[in-house]
Amino acid sequence: MKSIGQELTSARKKQALSLKEVEETLKIRLRFLEALENDDFDVLPGRAYVKGFIRSYASFLKIDPTPLVEEYKKIEPEDNDLIYDSAIAKLGARSAGKPRLRIFTASAAILTIIFMMTSFLAYLGYKDSLQSQRLNDKKYVDKELRRLEKPQEEKARTDEKAREREKTKKEEKAKKDTDLFKIKIVVTEGSWVRLKAERKTFFSKYVKDGESQTFISRRPVEVT
């Protein structure tokens, strides 16, 4: 007679199924399926799980699971179930004996988070509602538009004043550059003549009788 694993493997191969396809359909881990087909039941989490896996796998392959389960019971006696169930019972007893403080703390933390999220969402809703009301208020909209336009207007005025100052400077400079002073000196008696422009002497000479000198300057000229 074939073993449990051989029966399952033979039925799967006849249907041309891969272990991966079985895993995706039954949601049983690949290593557990391999353990079933290799009769390596110690890898599986417990006797109750093994029987459940055998039934699911056999039913999927359209073979009667009862003989396979019975065969497994012969391999793994009921005593193992008692040991397994006893261990679970002890573990449950230890867990039940622990204080409930952790559960209370976790619940309080969850409630706090929910309260904060609810408050924040309510605030956002109120803010959106208030903003919507303001947008429907013509006075508020006009006020906001004036507030936004004011800095732009002030900047425009500042820029305009700066342009005017720059224009004035250029005009004054151009005027100074175009103003010419023409000076003609005629001497009836010989004398020493000195000419200054902006406190700088640019002509200093003795001029004879009847001699004349003509000068053109962009700056006012002082004769001494």
Short mmCIF file of C-alpha atoms in Angstrom, two decimals:
data_model
loop_
_atom_site.label_atom_id
_atom_site.label_comp_id
_atom_site.label_asym_id
_atom_site.label_seq_id
_atom_site.Cartn_x
_atom_site.Cartn_y
_atom_site.Cartn_z
CA MET A 1 0.00 0.00 0.00
CA LYS A 2 1.21 3.51 -0.83
CA SER A 3 2.00 5.97 1.96
CA ILE A 4 -0.03 9.12 2.52
CA GLY A 5 2.57 11.24 0.76
CA GLN A 6 2.80 8.85 -2.21
CA GLU A 7 -0.99 8.86 -2.66
CA LEU A 8 -1.09 12.65 -2.68
CA THR A 9 1.92 12.98 -5.00
CA SER A 10 0.55 10.40 -7.46
CA ALA A 11 -2.88 12.07 -7.60
CA ARG A 12 -1.33 15.51 -8.14
CA LYS A 13 0.95 14.39 -10.96
CA LYS A 14 -1.93 12.60 -12.73
CA GLN A 15 -3.70 15.96 -12.87
CA ALA A 16 -0.49 17.68 -14.07
CA LEU A 17 -0.52 20.11 -11.17
CA SER A 18 2.50 21.75 -9.62
CA LEU A 19 2.92 22.31 -5.91
CA LYS A 20 2.91 26.05 -6.59
CA GLU A 21 -0.56 25.82 -8.17
CA VAL A 22 -1.83 23.83 -5.19
CA GLU A 23 -0.34 26.40 -2.80
CA GLU A 24 -2.06 29.29 -4.57
CA THR A 25 -5.43 27.49 -4.55
CA LEU A 26 -5.47 26.00 -1.04
CA LYS A 27 -3.42 28.78 0.61
CA ILE A 28 -1.27 26.13 2.31
CA ARG A 29 2.41 26.96 2.44
CA LEU A 30 4.63 25.20 -0.09
CA ARG A 31 6.89 23.70 2.59
CA PHE A 32 3.86 22.14 4.33
CA LEU A 33 2.70 20.57 1.04
CA GLU A 34 6.18 19.20 0.46
CA ALA A 35 6.19 17.81 4.01
CA LEU A 36 2.87 16.02 3.38
CA GLU A 37 4.11 14.45 0.16
CA ASN A 38 7.35 13.36 1.89
CA ASP A 39 5.49 12.00 4.94
CA ASP A 40 7.53 14.41 7.03
CA PHE A 41 4.74 15.29 9.47
CA ASP A 42 7.06 16.63 12.17
CA VAL A 43 7.54 19.79 10.09
CA LEU A 44 3.84 20.61 10.40
CA PRO A 45 2.56 22.68 13.37
CA GLY A 46 0.45 19.95 15.06
CA ARG A 47 -1.65 16.82 14.68
CA ALA A 48 -4.91 18.72 14.19
CA TYR A 49 -3.32 20.81 11.43
CA VAL A 50 -1.93 17.71 9.71
CA LYS A 51 -5.36 16.07 9.55
CA GLY A 52 -6.89 19.29 8.25
CA PHE A 53 -4.20 19.66 5.57
CA ILE A 54 -4.62 16.02 4.49
CA ARG A 55 -8.41 16.43 4.14
CA SER A 56 -8.06 19.71 2.20
CA TYR A 57 -5.34 18.38 -0.10
CA ALA A 58 -7.11 15.07 -0.80
CA SER A 59 -10.46 16.76 -1.47
CA PHE A 60 -8.76 19.18 -3.84
CA LEU A 61 -7.23 16.24 -5.75
CA LYS A 62 -10.68 14.54 -5.80
CA ILE A 63 -9.64 11.51 -3.74
CA ASP A 64 -11.28 10.19 -0.57
CA PRO A 65 -9.51 11.81 2.42
CA THR A 66 -10.88 9.36 5.05
CA PRO A 67 -8.42 6.46 4.42
CA LEU A 68 -5.50 8.90 4.44
CA VAL A 69 -6.59 10.48 7.72
CA GLU A 70 -7.07 7.05 9.29
CA GLU A 71 -3.62 6.04 8.13
CA TYR A 72 -2.18 9.15 9.74
CA LYS A 73 -3.94 8.33 13.03
CA LYS A 74 -2.13 5.01 13.07
CA ILE A 75 1.21 6.77 12.54
CA GLU A 76 0.53 9.48 15.12
CA PRO A 77 -1.44 8.10 18.15
CA GLU A 78 -4.06 10.14 20.01
CA ASP A 79 -1.65 10.62 22.95
CA ASN A 80 0.21 13.23 20.93
CA ASP A 81 -3.01 15.22 20.69
CA LEU A 82 -3.35 15.17 24.46
CA ILE A 83 0.19 16.45 24.89
CA TYR A 84 -0.39 19.18 22.30
CA ASP A 85 -3.74 20.20 23.78
CA SER A 86 -2.22 20.26 27.29
CA ALA A 87 0.51 22.61 26.15
CA ILE A 88 -2.04 24.93 24.56
CA ALA A 89 -4.15 24.84 27.73
CA LYS A 90 -1.15 25.79 29.90
CA LEU A 91 -0.24 28.59 27.57
CA GLY A 92 -3.83 29.88 27.66
CA ALA A 93 -3.88 29.72 31.44
CA ARG A 94 -0.71 31.78 31.72
CA SER A 95 -2.08 34.36 29.30
CA ALA A 96 -5.38 34.59 31.18
CA GLY A 97 -3.55 35.17 34.44
CA LYS A 98 -1.78 38.31 33.18
CA PRO A 99 -3.14 41.71 34.22
CA ARG A 100 -5.51 43.43 31.87
CA LEU A 101 -3.58 46.65 32.11
CA ARG A 102 -1.98 46.18 28.69
CA ILE A 103 -5.35 45.69 27.02
CA PHE A 104 -6.73 48.79 28.76
CA THR A 105 -3.65 50.84 27.77
CA ALA A 106 -3.88 49.74 24.15
CA SER A 107 -7.60 50.53 24.04
CA ALA A 108 -7.03 53.96 25.56
CA ALA A 109 -4.31 54.70 23.02
CA ILE A 110 -6.56 53.66 20.14
CA LEU A 111 -9.42 55.80 21.46
CA THR A 112 -7.06 58.77 21.84
CA ILE A 113 -5.87 58.41 18.24
CA ILE A 114 -9.46 58.14 16.98
CA PHE A 115 -10.44 61.25 18.99
CA MET A 116 -7.49 63.24 17.62
CA MET A 117 -8.24 62.19 14.03
CA THR A 118 -11.94 63.05 14.47
CA SER A 119 -11.08 66.46 15.95
CA PHE A 120 -8.64 67.20 13.15
CA LEU A 121 -11.16 66.22 10.45
CA ALA A 122 -13.82 68.34 12.17
CA TYR A 123 -11.41 71.29 12.23
CA LEU A 124 -10.70 70.88 8.52
CA GLY A 125 -14.43 70.73 7.82
CA TYR A 126 -15.04 73.90 9.86
CA LYS A 127 -12.14 75.66 8.14
CA ASP A 128 -13.43 74.74 4.68
CA SER A 129 -16.94 75.84 5.62
CA LEU A 130 -15.67 79.17 6.96
CA GLN A 131 -13.57 79.73 3.86
CA SER A 132 -16.56 78.94 1.64
CA GLN A 133 -18.71 81.47 3.54
CA ARG A 134 -16.02 84.11 3.19
CA LEU A 135 -15.71 83.54 -0.55
CA ASN A 136 -19.44 84.11 -0.88
CA ASP A 137 -19.15 87.40 1.04
CA LYS A 138 -18.49 90.18 -1.50
CA LYS A 139 -17.12 92.59 1.13
CA TYR A 140 -14.62 90.00 2.34
CA VAL A 141 -13.54 89.19 -1.21
CA ASP A 142 -13.11 92.88 -2.06
CA LYS A 143 -11.14 93.43 1.14
CA GLU A 144 -8.83 90.50 0.37
CA LEU A 145 -8.32 91.71 -3.20
CA ARG A 146 -7.39 95.17 -1.95
CA ARG A 147 -5.01 93.64 0.59
CA LEU A 148 -3.33 91.60 -2.13
CA GLU A 149 -3.21 94.51 -4.57
CA LYS A 150 -1.84 97.04 -2.02
CA PRO A 151 1.75 95.73 -1.98
CA GLN A 152 1.76 95.65 -5.76
CA GLU A 153 0.50 99.23 -5.96
CA GLU A 154 3.10 100.41 -3.42
CA LYS A 155 5.84 98.64 -5.36
CA ALA A 156 4.60 100.22 -8.60
CA ARG A 157 4.68 103.69 -6.97
CA THR A 158 8.17 103.08 -5.58
CA ASP A 159 9.41 101.92 -8.97
CA GLU A 160 7.82 104.95 -10.63
CA LYS A 161 9.53 107.34 -8.18
CA ALA A 162 12.85 105.61 -8.77
CA ARG A 163 12.42 105.98 -12.52
CA GLU A 164 11.53 109.66 -12.12
CA ARG A 165 14.65 110.29 -9.99
CA GLU A 166 16.82 108.50 -12.50
CA LYS A 167 15.28 110.48 -15.35
CA THR A 168 15.86 113.77 -13.52
CA LYS A 169 19.50 112.90 -12.86
CA LYS A 170 20.04 112.07 -16.51
CA GLU A 171 18.37 115.31 -17.62
CA GLU A 172 20.48 117.39 -15.22
CA LYS A 173 23.62 115.66 -16.36
CA ALA A 174 22.72 116.17 -20.01
CA LYS A 175 22.01 119.84 -19.33
CA LYS A 176 25.36 120.31 -17.66
CA ASP A 177 27.07 118.57 -20.52
CA THR A 178 25.36 120.76 -23.15
CA ASP A 179 25.77 124.17 -21.39
CA LEU A 180 28.79 125.98 -22.82
CA PHE A 181 30.37 129.17 -21.53
CA LYS A 182 32.14 131.34 -24.11
CA ILE A 183 34.55 133.91 -22.71
CA LYS A 184 36.47 136.50 -24.67
CA ILE A 185 39.12 138.54 -22.88
CA VAL A 186 40.31 141.82 -24.42
CA VAL A 187 43.17 143.59 -22.60
CA THR A 188 43.64 147.38 -23.04
CA GLU A 189 46.59 147.47 -20.71
CA GLY A 190 49.00 144.63 -20.23
CA SER A 191 48.15 142.55 -17.14
CA TRP A 192 48.30 139.08 -15.66
CA VAL A 193 45.10 137.06 -16.29
CA ARG A 194 44.05 133.94 -14.40
CA LEU A 195 40.93 131.87 -15.22
CA LYS A 196 39.37 129.29 -12.88
CA ALA A 197 36.57 126.77 -13.32
CA GLU A 198 35.28 124.97 -10.23
CA ARG A 199 38.22 126.41 -8.22
CA LYS A 200 40.76 124.95 -10.65
CA THR A 201 43.02 127.24 -12.65
CA PHE A 202 43.11 126.37 -16.34
CA PHE A 203 44.65 129.59 -17.67
CA SER A 204 47.29 131.80 -16.10
CA LYS A 205 49.30 134.14 -18.34
CA TYR A 206 50.43 137.70 -18.85
CA VAL A 207 48.37 139.29 -21.65
CA LYS A 208 49.86 142.20 -23.57
CA ASP A 209 48.11 145.46 -24.56
CA GLY A 210 45.50 144.99 -27.30
CA GLU A 211 45.80 141.18 -27.09
CA SER A 212 42.61 139.13 -26.80
CA GLN A 213 41.87 135.50 -25.70
CA THR A 214 38.73 133.46 -26.32
CA PHE A 215 37.74 130.42 -24.17
CA ILE A 216 34.88 127.92 -24.26
CA SER A 217 34.04 126.02 -21.06
CA ARG A 218 31.30 123.72 -19.81
CA ARG A 219 31.64 125.18 -16.34
CA PRO A 220 31.24 128.74 -15.03
CA VAL A 221 34.55 130.62 -15.30
CA GLU A 222 36.03 132.96 -12.72
CA VAL A 223 38.40 135.68 -13.96
CA THR A 224 41.06 137.07 -11.58
#
